[in-house]
Structures are given as structure tokens and as C-alpha cells.
């Protein structure tokens, strides 16, 4: 009996081949590492040999993987100095205006430097490169964000490269993934709403996309320069390397995203970062049973509630005070500080917590709504768990995420500059609690997500295994990569058409003139001869 089951096991094992996979997971931002870390862990669970290559940029960020093997490149001295200086600035996300062109004059280079510093450290470690090359990876997964990984993939030489984005694709990613932009109706990251019939809003969308290009351009050219200095001027451009990727993973869920053009090579694996919900523990069970309505409030891990301007904090307390029958659970980093103690003493319906099991809470029927910054992770959890929301985007891709939730009837977007006005927030909460359409829409989408034909997890595993077996497919690479700007936009044809049109008008005029003068000339002759 034992022998049979052993035999059976070995037969089963021979059916599923284990592939060698490298995930380049730059430890820079929570959402990025969470996305890439989860990809690594899911592939380990699927039986593959997965290594996470982790250049540590910010030691305070978690790498997001607990199951894969890890190779670290420690934070370099230069990177450290830079990150510390940045933290002292304590970027005030709540008052920053995405559309302001002035910061764009100096911010992009500063933003890019951190990636360049750590990339230098990666390249200096020549032993680790030799080790990675010797591994002969079947697949290497990189994110088109910290561009070091993409450039580095050309040295590691995996059988298949898979590019990715921990968000929906934005600005330069369209060019690198080979996907056409549709700026007339696909909102860019900074846009929550877009009236496609308004010329002004379409222009604003083009401007927003341009701002993103300005922000990310220096990072790309500096990384390219770094590799060309070290390995020669022939080193391929990032776009060229990207163009030969076997597949691209984007953290987009088509059932909630804005519909826009894509390619067969681009595989949406939205929600891949979300964990399966667990039942609540005793403490949270008790908190939720205090009142019949419960609202979660969180601005995520980057824009900390701790640093909220005083006016906004007071506005939030006024809001909490005007719903005495609703328990508010607010993720606040230091509940025990002076503000925290005073706030909870004055508001019995307020619970401050430095950490909460957000995904598990959202899964509980007693939670009525989620007031969130609209990070991609929180947005997807809101959709998966089917909760209505009030979306208050702060920075990055949050405005677009928030807009897409409003577009799908999950709730309302509130401008972050309106956070200081309690009446606006109160009205939004009243609307979302009283109008049943949000709850119904959320429940419907949640049910659809649970039953969609191929889960994100299946898409991920099958795609990686396919890429590992066959390498990139020639058919999936669009020819647009090899075209010039003029060719891609058919500007040569437009120019030829304009020239021919002008020529035609000119010739027609000449011909008509000629005809006219001939006829008239002939008539004159006739008249002349008649007179004679
Ligand atoms: C509820 O919200 C939906 C979507 O915003 C809206 O169309 C509808 O008119 C609202 N119903 C009421 C009663 O306010």
C-alpha cells in the first residue's frame, strides 16, 4: 500500500516540472514589495524553485516574501544618506498638489537618485552576478519601476523575462509594455474623474500624463547611463530590453479597472497581493459588536495619519462626533500619544489602532463602509470583500484607483483638500450609508470576482510555467517597438496627404484657369470674327 502511494507520488511529481525563477524585488515601497513578494510565495507554493533578489533601499520596508530563498544587496552608504535625508523632509503628502509644475523642476532627479545609488551597489557586487548567471534561471520577474532590475536582467540572461507593474500601467509603462495609450478616455494616475466630453478634462489628462513622464524620465536615463558607462555604449535601452519580455504582469483587475487597450502579452493579475481572509479574534469581535454600524478609516502606510495637519485631524474628530451610533476604527500610528488619548476620551465611538487586520475586518458583515486612501492593495481588498467606500486619494496612483471605484458604483471620491471640511466628509459618509446602491454594486462585483473564469493566481502560475518552458514568443511582440515616432503615428502618410491635397488644389486651379482662358479666349476670337 505504502509502495503504491509512493509510486503514485513520484508519477505525479514527474508531471509537474519545477522551474528556476528569480524575482527582482527592490525593497523600496510597501505596495511594490508586497506585490513581488506575493508573486514569489505563490510560485513557491506551486512547486517552483524561487529566489528573491532584494536590493535593500529602505530597511523599514518589508520584503513581502516568507517562502522564497533570498539574496540581499545591503543598503549602500549613499542610499542610506539619501533615504535619511528624505525622511527628514517628511513629505507632506496631504498638502502636495500633483498638478503643481514647480516641484517638478527639482523633484524628478532627487526621486531617481535613490534608485541609481542602490543600483551602483548591485553592480559593484560582481560575485552575486556570477552566481545568478550560473543559476541559469528559466524566468526572471522584474518591475518596471526601479529600472535597475530591468537593466540587470540583460546581464542575468534568464530564458524568459517577465516585466510587471504593481499598479495599473501608467505613463512610460505604456511605451515599455508596448501598449497604446488612450489618453482621450483612459484616466492617468493623477485623475479621479474624467468627463470624456470635456475638452478641458482631456487636456488635463494629457498634462497629468506628461507630468508623470517628467517625474520618471531621469530615473530611466540615469540607469541607462550607469549600465553604458560600465558595459559599453552598446548596452540596450530599457525599452529595447522590455520589448523582448515574454509576458507582462499588471496589478490591474479588469472587473474594476477602466476599460482600455491592452495586448495579449499583458496579463492582469489584480488582487494577487490580497490574502485569504481569516476570522476575527476576540478583541475585534468585541469592537464590532459595540454598535450596529462600523466604519474603517485608514490612509495606508506611507502617508501616515500621525503627520496629518491639525486642521484635518480636528475635522475627522468632528465627523466622528456627528455619528454617535457608528463605531469608527481609525488606523493611527501612535494611539497612546497626547492627541490619541484626548481623542478617544472625548469620543466613545472612536477606536484608534496602530495596526488592524484590514482584510479580515473588511470581510466581516458588520463593517458598513471603508474610508480609504485608495492604494491599489486597499482598493482591491474593498472590491474583493464587497464593501462600499469613501475614497480620499493622497498621492501616486491613488486618484485613479479612487476614480475607478466611484466609476463602478462602490462609493464616493472625496478630494483630499476637502478633508479639512467636516461637512463634506459627513455628507459623503451619510450618502454611502443611506444609499443602498453602493452596497449592492459592491456585493455584485465581489461575487463576480469570486467566480471569474480564471483567477489571478491561476493566470500567474500558468503564465510563468509557460514562459519557463518556451521562452518569449515572437508573435506576442508588437512591431510598434521597431517603428519611429513618425511611422507609428502615420505622420508620413498625413504629410503626403497634405502635400498631395495642396498640389491637387493648385493643379485644379491651374487647369480651370487654363480651361477658362481657352474658352473665353475662343469666345473672344468668335466675337472678334463676328464683328468683322
Ligand atoms: C444612490 O446613488 C446612485 C449612484 O450614485 C444614484 O444614481 C441614486 O440616485 C442615489 N439614490 C438616492 C436615493 O439618492
Short mmCIF file of C-alpha atoms in Angstrom, two decimals, residues 67-485:
data_model
loop_
_atom_site.label_atom_id
_atom_site.label_comp_id
_atom_site.label_asym_id
_atom_site.label_seq_id
_atom_site.Cartn_x
_atom_site.Cartn_y
_atom_site.Cartn_z
CA UNK A 67 8.73 31.35 1.39
CA UNK A 68 11.31 32.10 -1.31
CA UNK A 69 15.11 31.96 -0.96
CA UNK A 70 16.57 35.43 -0.51
CA UNK A 71 19.71 37.17 -1.72
CA UNK A 72 20.18 40.65 -0.28
CA UNK A 73 22.27 43.54 -1.51
CA UNK A 74 22.57 45.64 1.67
CA UNK A 75 21.63 49.30 1.64
CA UNK A 76 24.68 51.25 0.45
CA UNK A 77 26.09 54.20 2.36
CA UNK A 78 24.97 56.59 -0.38
CA UNK A 79 21.44 55.17 -0.45
CA UNK A 80 21.22 55.36 3.33
CA UNK A 81 22.27 59.01 3.46
CA UNK A 82 19.74 59.80 0.80
CA UNK A 83 16.82 57.94 2.43
CA UNK A 84 17.56 59.53 5.81
CA UNK A 85 17.59 63.00 4.26
CA UNK A 86 14.29 62.24 2.51
CA UNK A 87 12.68 61.06 5.75
CA UNK A 88 13.68 64.30 7.46
CA UNK A 89 11.75 66.14 4.80
CA UNK A 90 8.71 64.11 5.82
CA UNK A 91 6.99 64.82 2.52
CA UNK A 92 3.64 66.37 3.34
CA UNK A 93 1.50 64.18 1.12
CA UNK A 94 -1.72 65.76 2.34
CA UNK A 95 -0.96 69.26 1.08
CA UNK A 96 1.05 68.28 -2.01
CA UNK A 97 -0.62 69.17 -5.31
CA UNK A 98 0.04 66.64 -8.08
CA UNK A 99 -0.62 69.19 -10.80
CA UNK A 100 1.80 71.81 -9.49
CA UNK A 101 4.61 72.19 -12.06
CA UNK A 102 7.07 73.91 -9.68
CA UNK A 103 8.18 70.84 -7.64
CA UNK A 104 8.61 69.07 -10.97
CA UNK A 105 11.65 71.25 -11.62
CA UNK A 106 13.77 69.58 -8.92
CA UNK A 107 11.85 66.53 -7.67
CA UNK A 108 12.36 64.09 -10.57
CA UNK A 109 16.15 63.95 -10.25
CA UNK A 110 16.03 63.57 -6.48
CA UNK A 111 13.43 60.83 -6.82
CA UNK A 112 15.61 58.98 -9.32
CA UNK A 113 18.88 59.24 -7.36
CA UNK A 114 17.86 56.70 -4.70
CA UNK A 115 17.44 54.02 -7.36
CA UNK A 116 20.72 54.92 -9.01
CA UNK A 117 22.67 54.79 -5.71
CA UNK A 118 21.41 51.32 -4.85
CA UNK A 119 21.85 50.16 -8.44
CA UNK A 120 25.55 51.06 -8.15
CA UNK A 121 25.76 48.80 -5.11
CA UNK A 122 24.10 45.99 -7.07
CA UNK A 123 26.60 46.34 -9.91
CA UNK A 124 29.58 46.51 -7.57
CA UNK A 125 28.74 43.06 -6.22
CA UNK A 126 30.25 41.12 -9.13
CA UNK A 127 30.20 37.83 -7.20
CA UNK A 128 26.45 37.88 -6.88
CA UNK A 129 26.07 38.46 -10.61
CA UNK A 130 28.30 35.46 -11.39
CA UNK A 131 26.23 33.38 -9.01
CA UNK A 132 22.97 34.47 -10.64
CA UNK A 133 24.32 33.83 -14.14
CA UNK A 134 25.43 30.36 -13.13
CA UNK A 135 21.93 29.54 -11.91
CA UNK A 136 20.55 29.75 -15.48
CA UNK A 137 17.10 30.91 -14.46
CA UNK A 138 14.10 29.89 -16.55
CA UNK A 139 12.24 33.07 -15.67
CA UNK A 140 13.21 36.41 -14.19
CA UNK A 141 10.46 38.74 -13.00
CA UNK A 142 11.18 42.47 -12.64
CA UNK A 143 9.03 45.53 -12.02
CA UNK A 144 9.26 48.46 -14.43
CA UNK A 145 9.61 50.87 -11.54
CA UNK A 146 13.09 50.63 -10.06
CA UNK A 147 14.62 50.26 -13.51
CA UNK A 148 17.83 48.69 -12.21
CA UNK A 149 16.21 45.27 -12.24
CA UNK A 150 15.13 45.56 -15.86
CA UNK A 151 18.60 46.67 -17.00
CA UNK A 152 20.19 43.98 -14.80
CA UNK A 153 18.08 41.23 -16.41
CA UNK A 154 20.15 41.65 -19.57
CA UNK A 155 23.22 40.51 -17.57
CA UNK A 156 21.46 37.68 -15.74
CA UNK A 157 20.17 36.30 -19.07
CA UNK A 158 17.14 34.27 -18.00
CA UNK A 159 15.38 32.15 -20.62
CA UNK A 160 12.31 34.38 -20.21
CA UNK A 161 12.00 37.88 -18.85
CA UNK A 162 8.66 38.92 -17.35
CA UNK A 163 8.14 42.64 -16.79
CA UNK A 164 5.50 43.95 -14.41
CA UNK A 165 3.81 46.84 -12.67
CA UNK A 166 2.48 46.83 -9.10
CA UNK A 167 -0.30 49.12 -10.33
CA UNK A 168 -2.31 49.61 -13.49
CA UNK A 169 0.13 50.66 -16.24
CA UNK A 170 0.88 54.39 -16.26
CA UNK A 171 2.76 56.88 -18.46
CA UNK A 172 6.15 55.42 -19.56
CA UNK A 173 4.97 51.87 -18.82
CA UNK A 174 2.73 52.03 -21.87
CA UNK A 175 5.78 52.54 -24.08
CA UNK A 176 7.80 49.87 -22.31
CA UNK A 177 4.99 47.30 -22.35
CA UNK A 178 4.14 48.19 -25.96
CA UNK A 179 0.56 49.07 -25.03
CA UNK A 180 -1.15 52.00 -26.80
CA UNK A 181 -2.11 54.88 -24.55
CA UNK A 182 -5.69 56.04 -24.86
CA UNK A 183 -5.39 59.39 -23.17
CA UNK A 184 -8.69 60.62 -24.55
CA UNK A 185 -10.59 58.23 -22.28
CA UNK A 186 -8.18 56.31 -20.04
CA UNK A 187 -7.55 58.47 -16.96
CA UNK A 188 -3.90 58.87 -15.96
CA UNK A 189 -2.77 58.15 -12.39
CA UNK A 190 -3.49 61.66 -11.15
CA UNK A 191 -7.08 61.77 -12.41
CA UNK A 192 -10.03 60.58 -10.32
CA UNK A 193 -12.75 61.63 -12.67
CA UNK A 194 -12.65 62.49 -16.30
CA UNK A 195 -15.53 63.78 -18.35
CA UNK A 196 -14.50 62.49 -21.75
CA UNK A 197 -16.79 65.00 -23.47
CA UNK A 198 -14.95 67.93 -21.94
CA UNK A 199 -12.06 69.28 -23.97
CA UNK A 200 -10.55 70.80 -20.81
CA UNK A 201 -10.53 67.49 -18.93
CA UNK A 202 -8.97 65.62 -21.82
CA UNK A 203 -6.28 68.30 -21.96
CA UNK A 204 -5.80 67.96 -18.21
CA UNK A 205 -5.36 64.22 -18.64
CA UNK A 206 -2.65 64.74 -21.25
CA UNK A 207 -0.94 67.22 -18.91
CA UNK A 208 -1.14 64.75 -15.99
CA UNK A 209 0.43 62.04 -18.14
CA UNK A 210 3.15 64.46 -19.19
CA UNK A 211 3.90 65.25 -15.52
CA UNK A 212 4.37 61.55 -14.84
CA UNK A 213 6.79 61.31 -17.75
CA UNK A 214 8.73 64.27 -16.35
CA UNK A 215 8.86 62.61 -12.94
CA UNK A 216 10.11 59.25 -14.17
CA UNK A 217 12.27 60.19 -17.14
CA UNK A 218 15.52 61.00 -15.24
CA UNK A 219 15.44 57.64 -13.44
CA UNK A 220 15.34 55.85 -16.73
CA UNK A 221 18.09 57.77 -18.49
CA UNK A 222 20.36 57.70 -15.41
CA UNK A 223 20.08 53.91 -15.11
CA UNK A 224 20.78 53.51 -18.82
CA UNK A 225 23.83 55.75 -18.45
CA UNK A 226 25.07 53.75 -15.46
CA UNK A 227 24.98 50.48 -17.40
CA UNK A 228 26.51 52.05 -20.51
CA UNK A 229 29.39 53.51 -18.51
CA UNK A 230 30.12 50.08 -17.11
CA UNK A 231 29.35 47.79 -20.02
CA UNK A 232 29.78 49.97 -23.11
CA UNK A 233 27.64 52.24 -25.24
CA UNK A 234 26.04 49.27 -26.97
CA UNK A 235 24.11 48.27 -23.84
CA UNK A 236 20.45 48.04 -24.92
CA UNK A 237 17.95 50.65 -23.83
CA UNK A 238 15.37 49.80 -21.19
CA UNK A 239 12.65 49.91 -23.80
CA UNK A 240 14.58 47.50 -26.01
CA UNK A 241 15.07 45.03 -23.13
CA UNK A 242 11.41 45.40 -22.16
CA UNK A 243 10.30 44.73 -25.72
CA UNK A 244 11.71 41.21 -25.59
CA UNK A 245 9.87 40.23 -22.43
CA UNK A 246 7.84 37.04 -22.70
CA UNK A 247 4.96 38.48 -20.66
CA UNK A 248 3.98 41.46 -18.55
CA UNK A 249 2.07 41.22 -15.27
CA UNK A 250 0.00 44.22 -14.23
CA UNK A 251 -1.73 44.65 -10.90
CA UNK A 252 -5.00 45.52 -12.54
CA UNK A 253 -8.36 43.85 -12.11
CA UNK A 254 -10.33 44.21 -15.37
CA UNK A 255 -13.64 43.91 -13.48
CA UNK A 256 -12.96 47.17 -11.66
CA UNK A 257 -10.40 48.97 -13.85
CA UNK A 258 -11.24 51.46 -16.60
CA UNK A 259 -11.53 49.56 -19.88
CA UNK A 260 -8.59 50.47 -22.15
CA UNK A 261 -6.48 48.93 -24.94
CA UNK A 262 -4.08 46.15 -23.99
CA UNK A 263 -2.01 43.35 -25.59
CA UNK A 264 -2.27 39.57 -25.36
CA UNK A 265 1.16 39.59 -23.76
CA UNK A 266 -0.10 41.68 -20.83
CA UNK A 267 -1.64 39.50 -18.12
CA UNK A 268 -3.70 41.25 -15.43
CA UNK A 269 -3.21 39.61 -12.05
CA UNK A 270 -5.08 42.12 -9.89
CA UNK A 271 -5.64 41.16 -6.28
CA UNK A 272 -2.59 38.88 -6.24
CA UNK A 273 -1.42 40.74 -3.13
CA UNK A 274 -4.61 40.03 -1.19
CA UNK A 275 -4.52 37.25 1.35
CA UNK A 276 -7.45 34.93 2.10
CA UNK A 277 -9.44 36.46 4.98
CA UNK A 278 -9.34 34.86 8.42
CA UNK A 279 -11.99 35.03 11.16
CA UNK A 280 -11.60 37.89 13.63
CA UNK A 281 -10.11 37.38 17.06
CA UNK A 282 -11.93 38.08 20.34
CA UNK A 283 -10.81 41.71 20.58
CA UNK A 284 -12.05 42.72 17.13
CA UNK A 285 -15.24 40.71 17.55
CA UNK A 286 -15.97 42.70 20.67
CA UNK A 287 -15.18 46.04 18.99
CA UNK A 288 -17.56 45.32 16.10
CA UNK A 289 -20.38 44.24 18.40
CA UNK A 290 -20.50 47.57 20.25
CA UNK A 291 -22.66 49.32 17.65
CA UNK A 292 -24.66 48.14 14.64
CA UNK A 293 -22.70 50.28 12.17
CA UNK A 294 -18.91 50.23 11.87
CA UNK A 295 -16.62 52.26 9.64
CA UNK A 296 -12.94 51.62 8.96
CA UNK A 297 -10.65 54.59 8.34
CA UNK A 298 -7.09 54.26 7.02
CA UNK A 299 -4.73 56.34 4.91
CA UNK A 300 -2.29 53.49 4.37
CA UNK A 301 1.27 53.06 5.50
CA UNK A 302 3.07 55.78 3.54
CA UNK A 303 1.05 58.92 4.23
CA UNK A 304 0.91 58.43 7.98
CA UNK A 305 -2.15 59.64 9.95
CA UNK A 306 0.35 60.70 12.60
CA UNK A 307 1.55 63.50 10.33
CA UNK A 308 -1.92 64.72 9.37
CA UNK A 309 -2.18 68.51 9.63
CA UNK A 310 -4.01 69.58 12.81
CA UNK A 311 -6.97 71.01 10.85
CA UNK A 312 -7.60 67.64 9.19
CA UNK A 313 -7.32 65.73 12.47
CA UNK A 314 -9.87 68.02 14.09
CA UNK A 315 -12.15 67.71 11.05
CA UNK A 316 -12.02 63.92 11.36
CA UNK A 317 -12.94 64.17 15.05
CA UNK A 318 -15.90 66.44 14.21
CA UNK A 319 -17.02 63.82 11.69
CA UNK A 320 -16.69 61.02 14.27
CA UNK A 321 -18.61 63.15 16.78
CA UNK A 322 -21.54 63.63 14.45
CA UNK A 323 -22.18 59.87 14.12
CA UNK A 324 -22.52 58.74 17.76
CA UNK A 325 -24.20 55.48 16.67
CA UNK A 326 -21.31 54.47 14.44
CA UNK A 327 -18.04 52.95 15.66
CA UNK A 328 -15.05 54.39 13.80
CA UNK A 329 -11.90 52.29 13.67
CA UNK A 330 -9.04 54.59 12.64
CA UNK A 331 -5.55 53.34 11.81
CA UNK A 332 -3.44 55.80 13.74
CA UNK A 333 0.26 55.05 14.29
CA UNK A 334 0.52 56.23 17.91
CA UNK A 335 -2.84 55.76 19.67
CA UNK A 336 -1.19 56.42 23.02
CA UNK A 337 0.17 59.87 22.21
CA UNK A 338 -1.36 63.09 23.52
CA UNK A 339 -3.73 63.53 20.59
CA UNK A 340 -4.74 59.88 20.66
CA UNK A 341 -5.59 59.82 24.35
CA UNK A 342 -7.60 63.05 24.20
CA UNK A 343 -9.45 61.92 21.07
CA UNK A 344 -10.62 58.59 22.45
CA UNK A 345 -11.52 60.15 25.82
CA UNK A 346 -13.80 62.66 24.07
CA UNK A 347 -15.28 60.16 21.58
CA UNK A 348 -16.50 56.85 22.99
CA UNK A 349 -17.29 55.66 19.44
CA UNK A 350 -13.67 56.06 18.28
CA UNK A 351 -11.13 53.21 18.30
CA UNK A 352 -7.54 54.12 17.44
CA UNK A 353 -5.23 51.32 16.45
CA UNK A 354 -1.66 51.27 15.18
CA UNK A 355 -2.42 48.10 13.23
CA UNK A 356 -5.60 46.37 12.11
CA UNK A 357 -6.38 43.13 10.27
CA UNK A 358 -7.84 45.22 7.43
CA UNK A 359 -8.59 42.37 5.05
CA UNK A 360 -10.27 40.28 7.80
CA UNK A 361 -12.28 43.25 9.05
CA UNK A 362 -13.46 44.11 5.53
CA UNK A 363 -14.64 40.53 5.20
CA UNK A 364 -16.93 40.92 8.25
CA UNK A 365 -20.61 41.69 7.61
CA UNK A 366 -20.65 44.21 10.47
CA UNK A 367 -18.34 46.63 8.64
CA UNK A 368 -20.56 49.05 6.73
CA UNK A 369 -18.02 51.16 4.84
CA UNK A 370 -14.32 51.81 4.37
CA UNK A 371 -12.85 55.30 4.31
CA UNK A 372 -9.57 54.74 2.44
CA UNK A 373 -6.77 56.49 0.57
CA UNK A 374 -7.34 54.16 -2.36
CA UNK A 375 -3.96 52.45 -2.54
CA UNK A 376 -4.07 49.59 -5.03
CA UNK A 377 -3.98 46.96 -2.26
CA UNK A 378 -6.82 48.55 -0.26
CA UNK A 379 -8.86 49.19 -3.40
CA UNK A 380 -8.65 45.57 -4.44
CA UNK A 381 -9.46 44.33 -0.94
CA UNK A 382 -12.51 46.61 -0.87
CA UNK A 383 -13.68 45.11 -4.16
CA UNK A 384 -12.90 41.50 -3.21
CA UNK A 385 -14.72 41.82 0.12
CA UNK A 386 -17.57 43.80 -1.46
CA UNK A 387 -17.65 46.91 0.73
CA UNK A 388 -18.80 50.42 -0.20
CA UNK A 389 -16.20 53.11 0.33
CA UNK A 390 -15.30 56.74 0.60
CA UNK A 391 -12.11 57.19 -1.37
CA UNK A 392 -9.76 60.02 -0.42
CA UNK A 393 -6.71 59.70 -2.70
CA UNK A 394 -3.47 61.20 -1.38
CA UNK A 395 -0.71 60.61 -3.98
CA UNK A 396 0.65 58.36 -6.73
CA UNK A 397 -1.88 56.15 -8.49
CA UNK A 398 -4.49 56.64 -5.74
CA UNK A 399 -6.57 59.27 -7.59
CA UNK A 400 -7.12 56.90 -10.50
CA UNK A 401 -7.84 53.94 -8.20
CA UNK A 402 -10.38 56.01 -6.29
CA UNK A 403 -11.98 57.18 -9.53
CA UNK A 404 -12.29 53.65 -10.80
CA UNK A 405 -14.15 52.63 -7.62
CA UNK A 406 -16.54 55.55 -7.99
CA UNK A 407 -16.98 54.69 -11.68
CA UNK A 408 -18.06 51.20 -10.61
CA UNK A 409 -20.55 52.46 -8.05
CA UNK A 410 -18.61 51.47 -4.92
CA UNK A 411 -18.99 54.90 -3.36
CA UNK A 412 -17.71 58.44 -3.49
CA UNK A 413 -14.39 60.16 -4.13
CA UNK A 414 -13.62 62.99 -1.70
CA UNK A 415 -10.86 65.45 -2.61
CA UNK A 416 -8.03 65.40 -0.03
CA UNK A 417 -8.20 69.19 0.16
CA UNK A 418 -11.82 68.81 1.36
CA UNK A 419 -10.66 66.71 4.32
CA UNK A 420 -10.48 69.92 6.36
CA UNK A 421 -14.19 70.49 5.79
CA UNK A 422 -16.10 68.10 8.07
CA UNK A 423 -19.38 68.91 6.31
CA UNK A 424 -18.06 67.40 3.05
CA UNK A 425 -16.86 64.20 4.71
CA UNK A 426 -20.05 63.90 6.78
CA UNK A 427 -22.22 64.29 3.67
CA UNK A 428 -20.21 61.61 1.84
CA UNK A 429 -20.50 59.17 4.74
CA UNK A 430 -24.25 59.84 5.09
CA UNK A 431 -24.72 59.23 1.37
CA UNK A 432 -22.76 55.98 1.35
CA UNK A 433 -24.51 54.67 4.49
CA UNK A 434 -28.03 55.59 3.38
CA UNK A 435 -27.99 54.88 -0.35
CA UNK A 436 -28.25 51.13 -0.84
CA UNK A 437 -26.95 51.22 -4.42
CA UNK A 438 -23.30 51.30 -3.27
CA UNK A 439 -23.69 48.24 -1.08
CA UNK A 440 -25.47 46.35 -3.87
CA UNK A 441 -22.87 47.25 -6.50
CA UNK A 442 -20.05 46.27 -4.17
CA UNK A 443 -21.69 42.92 -3.37
CA UNK A 444 -22.27 42.17 -7.05
CA UNK A 445 -18.67 42.90 -8.10
CA UNK A 446 -17.36 40.92 -5.14
CA UNK A 447 -19.44 37.92 -6.24
CA UNK A 448 -18.18 38.28 -9.81
CA UNK A 449 -14.57 38.42 -8.66
CA UNK A 450 -15.02 35.25 -6.65
CA UNK A 451 -16.36 33.43 -9.71
CA UNK A 452 -14.33 34.90 -12.56
CA UNK A 453 -13.27 32.30 -15.15
CA UNK A 454 -9.54 32.28 -14.35
CA UNK A 455 -8.27 33.50 -11.01
CA UNK A 456 -5.28 35.84 -10.88
CA UNK A 457 -3.34 33.10 -9.13
CA UNK A 458 -4.00 30.61 -11.93
CA UNK A 459 -3.05 33.21 -14.54
CA UNK A 460 0.21 33.90 -12.73
CA UNK A 461 1.29 30.30 -12.27
CA UNK A 462 0.29 29.07 -15.74
CA UNK A 463 1.90 32.05 -17.46
CA UNK A 464 5.19 31.69 -15.59
CA UNK A 465 5.31 27.95 -16.30
CA UNK A 466 4.57 28.53 -19.97
CA UNK A 467 7.27 31.20 -20.23
CA UNK A 468 9.72 28.92 -18.43
CA UNK A 469 9.06 26.12 -20.90
CA UNK A 470 9.02 28.00 -24.20
CA UNK A 471 10.71 31.39 -23.74
CA UNK A 472 9.36 34.52 -25.37
CA UNK A 473 7.06 34.20 -28.37
CA UNK A 474 7.82 36.19 -31.50
CA UNK A 475 4.12 36.54 -32.21
CA UNK A 476 3.36 38.35 -28.96
CA UNK A 477 5.86 41.19 -29.55
CA UNK A 478 4.22 44.11 -31.37
CA UNK A 479 6.14 45.66 -34.26
CA UNK A 480 5.43 49.09 -32.86
CA UNK A 481 8.68 48.79 -30.86
CA UNK A 482 10.72 48.95 -34.04
CA UNK A 483 8.94 51.97 -35.50
CA UNK A 484 9.93 55.61 -35.36
CA UNK A 485 7.57 58.19 -33.89
#
